CSV table of C-alpha atoms in Angstrom, one decimal:
chain,number,residue,atom,x,y,z
T,1,MET,CA,134.1,105.7,97.7
T,2,SER,CA,136.5,102.8,97.4
T,3,GLN,CA,135.1,99.4,97.6
T,4,PRO,CA,135.9,97.9,101.1
T,5,ASP,CA,137.4,94.5,101.2
T,6,PRO,CA,134.6,91.8,101.0
T,7,GLN,CA,135.5,90.7,104.5
T,8,SER,CA,135.0,94.1,106.0
T,9,PRO,CA,132.0,95.0,108.1
T,10,PRO,CA,129.7,97.5,106.3
T,11,LEU,CA,130.1,101.1,107.1
T,12,SER,CA,127.4,102.7,109.2
T,13,THR,CA,125.6,105.8,107.9
T,14,SER,CA,127.4,108.0,110.3
T,15,GLU,CA,130.8,106.6,109.2
T,16,SER,CA,130.1,106.9,105.5
T,17,ALA,CA,128.9,110.5,106.0
T,18,SER,CA,132.2,111.5,107.6
T,19,THR,CA,134.4,111.8,104.6
T,20,THR,CA,136.7,114.7,105.3
T,21,PRO,CA,140.0,114.1,107.2
T,22,ALA,CA,141.0,116.6,109.8
T,23,PRO,CA,144.0,118.0,108.0
T,24,LEU,CA,141.9,118.8,104.9
T,25,ALA,CA,139.2,120.5,106.9
T,26,SER,CA,141.5,123.4,107.8
T,27,GLN,CA,142.4,124.0,104.2
T,28,GLY,CA,139.0,125.4,103.2
T,29,ALA,CA,138.5,125.3,99.5
T,30,GLN,CA,142.2,124.6,98.7
T,31,ALA,CA,142.7,121.8,96.3
T,32,SER,CA,143.8,118.5,97.7
T,33,ALA,CA,147.5,117.6,97.2
T,34,VAL,CA,146.4,114.2,95.8
T,35,GLN,CA,142.9,113.2,94.8
T,36,VAL,CA,142.4,109.6,93.6
T,37,ASP,CA,138.9,108.7,92.5
T,38,SER,CA,137.6,105.2,91.7
T,39,VAL,CA,141.0,104.1,90.2
T,40,THR,CA,141.4,100.6,88.9
T,41,ARG,CA,144.6,99.3,87.3
T,42,VAL,CA,144.6,96.1,85.4
T,43,PHE,CA,147.7,94.5,83.8
T,44,GLY,CA,147.5,91.9,81.0
T,45,ARG,CA,144.5,90.3,79.3
T,46,GLY,CA,142.5,87.2,79.5
T,47,ALA,CA,143.8,84.4,81.7
T,48,SER,CA,147.0,86.4,82.5
T,49,GLN,CA,145.0,89.4,83.6
T,50,VAL,CA,146.1,90.8,87.0
T,51,VAL,CA,144.0,93.4,88.9
T,52,ALA,CA,146.6,95.4,90.8
T,53,LEU,CA,144.2,98.1,92.1
T,54,ASP,CA,140.4,97.8,92.3
T,55,ASP,CA,138.2,101.0,92.7
T,56,VAL,CA,140.6,102.9,95.0
T,57,SER,CA,139.8,106.4,96.1
T,58,LEU,CA,142.0,108.5,98.4
T,59,THR,CA,142.5,112.1,99.4
T,60,VAL,CA,145.7,113.6,100.7
T,61,ALA,CA,145.5,117.1,102.1
T,62,PRO,CA,148.1,119.8,101.5
T,63,GLY,CA,150.9,119.3,104.0
T,64,GLU,CA,149.6,115.9,105.1
T,65,PHE,CA,152.0,112.9,105.5
T,66,VAL,CA,150.3,109.7,104.3
T,67,SER,CA,151.9,106.3,104.3
T,68,LEU,CA,150.7,103.3,102.2
T,69,ILE,CA,151.3,99.9,103.8
T,70,GLY,CA,150.2,96.4,102.9
T,71,PRO,CA,151.5,93.0,101.8
T,72,SER,CA,153.8,92.6,98.8
T,73,GLY,CA,151.9,92.9,95.6
T,74,CYS,CA,148.9,94.9,97.1
T,75,GLY,CA,149.4,97.8,94.7
T,76,LYS,CA,151.2,100.3,96.9
T,77,SER,CA,153.9,101.2,94.4
T,78,THR,CA,151.4,101.0,91.5
T,79,LEU,CA,149.3,103.6,93.2
T,80,LEU,CA,152.4,105.8,93.8
T,81,ARG,CA,153.3,105.5,90.1
T,82,LEU,CA,149.8,106.5,89.1
T,83,VAL,CA,150.1,109.7,91.2
T,84,ALA,CA,153.5,110.4,89.6
T,85,ASP,CA,152.1,109.8,86.1
T,86,LEU,CA,154.7,107.1,85.5
T,87,ASP,CA,151.7,104.8,84.7
T,88,GLN,CA,148.1,105.4,83.8
T,89,PRO,CA,144.9,103.9,85.4
T,90,THR,CA,142.7,101.5,83.5
T,91,SER,CA,139.8,103.5,84.8
T,92,GLY,CA,139.3,106.4,87.3
T,93,THR,CA,141.1,109.7,87.7
T,94,VAL,CA,144.2,111.0,89.5
T,95,GLU,CA,144.7,114.7,90.3
T,96,VAL,CA,147.5,116.5,92.0
T,97,PHE,CA,146.6,119.9,93.4
T,98,GLY,CA,143.5,120.0,91.3
T,99,ARG,CA,145.2,119.2,88.0
T,100,PRO,CA,145.5,115.9,86.1
T,101,ALA,CA,148.6,113.9,87.1
T,102,ARG,CA,150.2,114.3,83.7
T,103,GLN,CA,149.9,118.1,83.9
T,104,ALA,CA,151.3,118.1,87.4
T,105,ARG,CA,154.3,116.0,86.2
T,106,LEU,CA,155.0,118.4,83.4
T,107,SER,CA,154.7,121.3,85.8
T,108,ARG,CA,157.1,119.6,88.3
T,109,GLU,CA,154.5,119.8,91.1
T,110,TYR,CA,156.2,116.9,92.9
T,111,GLY,CA,159.6,115.4,93.8
T,112,ILE,CA,160.2,111.7,93.9
T,113,ALA,CA,162.6,109.3,95.7
T,114,PHE,CA,162.9,105.6,95.4
T,115,GLN,CA,164.6,102.8,97.5
T,116,GLN,CA,167.8,103.2,95.4
T,117,ALA,CA,169.2,106.7,95.6
T,118,GLY,CA,169.9,106.7,91.8
T,119,LEU,CA,172.7,109.1,92.0
T,120,LEU,CA,175.0,109.7,89.0
T,121,PRO,CA,178.4,108.3,90.0
T,122,TRP,CA,180.4,110.8,87.9
T,123,ARG,CA,178.7,113.8,89.4
T,124,THR,CA,179.5,115.3,92.8
T,125,VAL,CA,176.9,115.6,95.5
T,126,ARG,CA,176.3,119.2,94.5
T,127,ALA,CA,176.0,118.3,90.8
T,128,ASN,CA,173.5,115.5,91.6
T,129,VAL,CA,171.3,117.8,93.7
T,130,GLU,CA,171.3,120.6,91.1
T,131,LEU,CA,170.5,118.4,88.2
T,132,PRO,CA,166.8,119.0,88.1
T,133,LEU,CA,167.5,122.8,88.3
T,134,ALA,CA,170.0,122.6,85.5
T,135,LEU,CA,167.5,120.7,83.3
T,136,SER,CA,164.8,123.3,83.9
T,137,GLY,CA,167.1,126.1,82.9
T,138,THR,CA,167.7,127.7,86.3
T,139,GLY,CA,170.6,130.1,86.3
T,140,ARG,CA,174.0,129.1,87.9
T,141,GLY,CA,173.8,131.6,90.8
T,142,ALA,CA,170.2,130.5,91.7
T,143,ARG,CA,171.2,126.9,91.5
T,144,ARG,CA,174.1,127.3,93.8
T,145,GLU,CA,172.0,129.2,96.4
T,146,ARG,CA,169.3,126.6,96.3
T,147,VAL,CA,171.7,123.6,96.5
T,148,ASP,CA,173.5,125.3,99.4
T,149,HIS,CA,170.2,125.5,101.3
T,150,LEU,CA,169.3,121.9,100.5
T,151,LEU,CA,172.6,120.5,101.5
T,152,ASP,CA,172.4,122.4,104.8
T,153,LEU,CA,168.8,121.1,105.2
T,154,VAL,CA,169.9,117.4,104.9
T,155,GLY,CA,173.1,117.9,106.9
T,156,LEU,CA,175.6,117.4,104.0
T,157,ALA,CA,177.0,120.9,103.5
T,158,ASP,CA,180.5,119.5,104.1
T,159,PHE,CA,180.2,116.9,101.4
T,160,ALA,CA,179.1,119.1,98.5
T,161,ASP,CA,182.2,118.1,96.5
T,162,SER,CA,182.2,114.4,97.3
T,163,PHE,CA,181.2,111.7,94.9
T,164,PRO,CA,178.5,109.1,95.6
T,165,ASP,CA,180.9,106.2,96.2
T,166,GLN,CA,182.5,108.2,99.0
T,167,LEU,CA,179.2,108.3,100.9
T,168,SER,CA,177.4,105.8,103.1
T,169,GLY,CA,174.1,104.5,102.0
T,170,GLY,CA,172.3,106.8,104.4
T,171,MET,CA,174.1,109.8,103.1
T,172,GLN,CA,173.3,108.8,99.5
T,173,GLN,CA,169.6,108.7,100.4
T,174,ARG,CA,169.9,112.2,101.9
T,175,VAL,CA,171.3,113.4,98.7
T,176,ALA,CA,168.4,111.8,96.8
T,177,ILE,CA,165.9,113.5,99.2
T,178,ALA,CA,167.7,116.9,98.6
T,179,ARG,CA,167.5,116.3,94.9
T,180,SER,CA,163.8,115.6,95.1
T,181,LEU,CA,163.3,118.9,96.9
T,182,ALA,CA,165.3,120.9,94.4
T,183,GLU,CA,162.4,122.5,92.6
T,184,GLU,CA,160.5,123.2,95.8
T,185,PRO,CA,157.7,120.8,95.2
T,186,SER,CA,154.5,120.9,97.3
T,187,LEU,CA,154.3,117.1,97.1
T,188,LEU,CA,156.9,114.3,97.8
T,189,LEU,CA,156.4,110.8,96.5
T,190,MET,CA,158.6,108.3,98.3
T,191,ASP,CA,158.8,104.5,97.5
T,192,GLU,CA,160.6,102.8,100.4
T,193,PRO,CA,163.5,105.2,100.4
T,194,PHE,CA,164.9,103.8,103.6
T,195,GLY,CA,164.1,100.1,102.9
T,196,ALA,CA,167.7,99.1,102.2
T,197,LEU,CA,169.3,100.8,105.2
T,198,ASP,CA,170.2,99.4,108.6
T,199,GLU,CA,167.8,100.1,111.5
T,200,MET,CA,169.9,102.8,113.2
T,201,THR,CA,170.4,104.8,110.0
T,202,ARG,CA,166.8,104.3,109.1
T,203,GLU,CA,165.5,105.7,112.3
T,204,HIS,CA,167.9,108.6,112.1
T,205,LEU,CA,166.7,109.4,108.6
T,206,GLN,CA,163.1,109.1,109.6
T,207,THR,CA,163.6,111.8,112.2
T,208,GLN,CA,165.5,114.0,109.6
T,209,LEU,CA,162.6,113.5,107.1
T,210,LEU,CA,160.1,114.8,109.7
T,211,ARG,CA,162.2,117.9,110.2
T,212,ILE,CA,162.5,118.5,106.5
T,213,CYS,CA,158.8,118.1,106.0
T,214,ALA,CA,158.1,120.5,108.9
T,215,GLU,CA,160.3,123.1,107.2
T,216,THR,CA,159.1,122.6,103.6
T,217,ARG,CA,155.4,121.9,104.5
T,218,ALA,CA,155.2,119.5,101.6
T,219,ALA,CA,152.6,116.8,101.5
T,220,VAL,CA,154.1,113.3,101.4
T,221,VAL,CA,152.8,109.9,100.0
T,222,PHE,CA,155.2,107.3,101.4
T,223,VAL,CA,155.3,103.6,100.6
T,224,THR,CA,156.7,101.3,103.3
T,225,HIS,CA,156.5,97.7,104.6
T,226,SER,CA,157.3,98.8,108.2
T,227,ILE,CA,154.5,99.5,110.6
T,228,PRO,CA,156.6,101.4,113.1
T,229,GLU,CA,158.0,103.5,110.2
T,230,ALA,CA,154.6,104.3,108.9
T,231,VAL,CA,153.3,105.3,112.3
T,232,PHE,CA,156.4,107.4,113.3
T,233,LEU,CA,156.2,109.4,110.1
T,234,SER,CA,152.6,109.7,109.3
T,235,ASP,CA,149.5,111.8,110.0
T,236,THR,CA,147.5,109.0,108.4
T,237,VAL,CA,148.3,105.3,107.6
T,238,VAL,CA,146.4,103.7,104.7
T,239,VAL,CA,146.3,99.9,105.0
T,240,MET,CA,145.8,98.1,101.7
T,241,SER,CA,144.5,94.6,101.2
T,242,PRO,CA,146.1,91.7,99.3
T,243,ARG,CA,145.5,91.7,95.6
T,244,PRO,CA,143.3,93.1,94.2
T,245,GLY,CA,144.6,96.1,96.0
T,246,ARG,CA,141.9,98.0,97.9
T,247,ILE,CA,142.0,100.4,100.8
T,248,ARG,CA,141.4,98.1,103.8
T,249,GLU,CA,141.6,100.6,106.6
T,250,ILE,CA,142.5,104.3,107.2
T,251,VAL,CA,144.2,104.8,110.5
T,252,PRO,CA,144.7,108.3,111.9
T,253,VAL,CA,147.9,108.6,114.0
T,254,GLY,CA,147.9,111.9,115.9
T,255,LEU,CA,151.4,111.9,117.5
T,256,ASP,CA,152.9,115.0,119.0
T,257,ARG,CA,156.0,115.7,116.9
T,258,ALA,CA,156.6,119.3,118.2
T,259,GLY,CA,160.1,118.4,119.2
T,260,ILE,CA,161.1,117.7,115.6
T,261,ALA,CA,160.6,121.0,113.8
T,262,PRO,CA,162.8,123.8,112.4
T,263,ALA,CA,161.5,126.2,115.0
T,264,THR,CA,163.1,124.2,117.8
T,265,ALA,CA,166.7,124.7,116.4
T,266,VAL,CA,168.0,121.8,118.4
T,267,SER,CA,171.0,119.6,117.5
T,268,THR,CA,170.7,116.4,115.5
T,269,ALA,CA,171.4,114.4,118.6
T,270,ALA,CA,168.6,116.1,120.5
T,271,GLU,CA,166.2,115.5,117.6
T,272,ASP,CA,167.2,111.8,117.6
T,273,ALA,CA,166.5,111.7,121.3
T,274,VAL,CA,163.0,113.2,120.7
T,275,GLY,CA,162.5,110.5,118.1
T,276,ASP,CA,163.5,107.8,120.5
T,277,ASP,CA,161.1,109.1,123.1
T,278,LEU,CA,158.3,109.3,120.5
T,279,ARG,CA,158.8,105.6,119.6
T,280,THR,CA,158.2,104.6,123.2
T,281,ALA,CA,155.2,106.9,123.8
T,282,ASP,CA,151.8,105.3,124.6
T,283,ALA,CA,150.3,107.0,121.6
T,284,PHE,CA,152.9,105.5,119.3
T,285,VAL,CA,152.4,102.0,120.7
T,286,ASP,CA,148.7,102.3,120.4
T,287,ALA,CA,148.8,103.5,116.8
T,288,VAL,CA,151.2,100.6,115.9
T,289,ALA,CA,148.8,98.2,117.5
T,290,ARG,CA,145.9,99.6,115.5
T,291,VAL,CA,147.7,99.4,112.2
T,292,ARG,CA,149.0,95.9,113.0
T,293,THR,CA,145.5,94.7,113.7
T,294,ALA,CA,144.2,96.2,110.5
T,295,LEU,CA,147.1,94.7,108.5
T,296,HIS,CA,147.6,91.4,110.1
T,297,GLY,CA,143.9,90.7,110.6
T,298,ASP,CA,143.4,91.2,106.9
T,299,LEU,CA,146.3,88.9,106.1
T,300,ALA,CA,145.0,86.2,108.5
T,301,SER,CA,141.6,86.2,106.8
T,302,ALA,CA,143.0,86.3,103.2
T,303,GLY,CA,142.4,82.6,102.6
T,304,ARG,CA,139.5,82.1,105.1
T,305,PRO,CA,136.1,83.5,104.3
T,306,GLY,CA,134.8,85.6,107.2
T,307,GLY,CA,138.2,85.4,109.0
T,308,ALA,CA,139.2,83.2,111.9
T,309,PRO,CA,136.6,82.6,114.7
T,310,GLY,CA,136.8,85.4,117.2
T,311,GLU,CA,139.0,87.5,115.0
T,312,SER,CA,138.7,91.2,115.9
T,313,ARG,CA,138.7,94.0,113.4
T,314,THR,CA,139.6,97.6,113.8
T,315,ALA,CA,136.6,99.8,113.2
T,316,ARG,CA,136.9,102.4,110.5
T,317,PRO,CA,137.5,105.8,112.3
T,318,ALA,CA,134.7,108.3,112.0
T,319,GLY,CA,135.8,111.7,110.6
T,320,VAL,CA,138.5,110.2,108.3
T,321,ASP,CA,138.1,110.1,104.5
T,322,GLN,CA,137.1,106.5,103.7
T,323,ARG,CA,137.4,106.9,99.9
């Protein structure tokens, strides 16, 4: 199990015994999408040493959407990079679908999207999306069929021959998401992909991402600084503490997103309306409050041993993986 923040109340026996999240329970013996065990990441040496992550453990079930949230410098992006095998832990292990992270990367088990779309300006939308397929040797006909499907999925079929500088920021991010899905990964790793967008575009793309995830059934690990975004998108929100990064709280969300799914076959405007309704639902407001308490309570106590007098803390939910 991950070490709780020193200011956290100790786990009870019943809480520590409940280590399996609900989404994973239904998967039987199927390997977790992501399994992080006792991971520590230290940068530098001696006086300049920085402990970015300290004894972090986390399980993400197949098909589960998990957001990582916490103050700047808490290790969210570092953890994502470790899962992607773009960096290696100082100690501990990271597995993706039961295999070491490096093997998963070489086998293209995951797609990845960053805050900047990272599109090649000399390639069309179609050519950008098909790039991973071309690099892996997929035939021309199969590439075209797959890209046609992906552009339709992200609502950009009419822009296949456009270049990135002809697109808005939100459209560029949709191209990047389509590219990350090119090889049909079972896991998406997303590092603040909507962070640079205006609020209206951001909310629209959040709704579209939920629809895409409902269709692809991919697991997602999503880094964000936005509490409402984390709650709107996620099955589970992982709250991280200030450096050294530890898992401070695991908050199950439990929103009913049935109106945002491929089976509904509704218009984009109707999906956005469902998203707007979801953001005003009591369950959404309650989940935002729980995440805010976990996050801001931790920030308030960061420089005060024991926290402020009378400061409340959100109890760790029973039945949720605390590792």
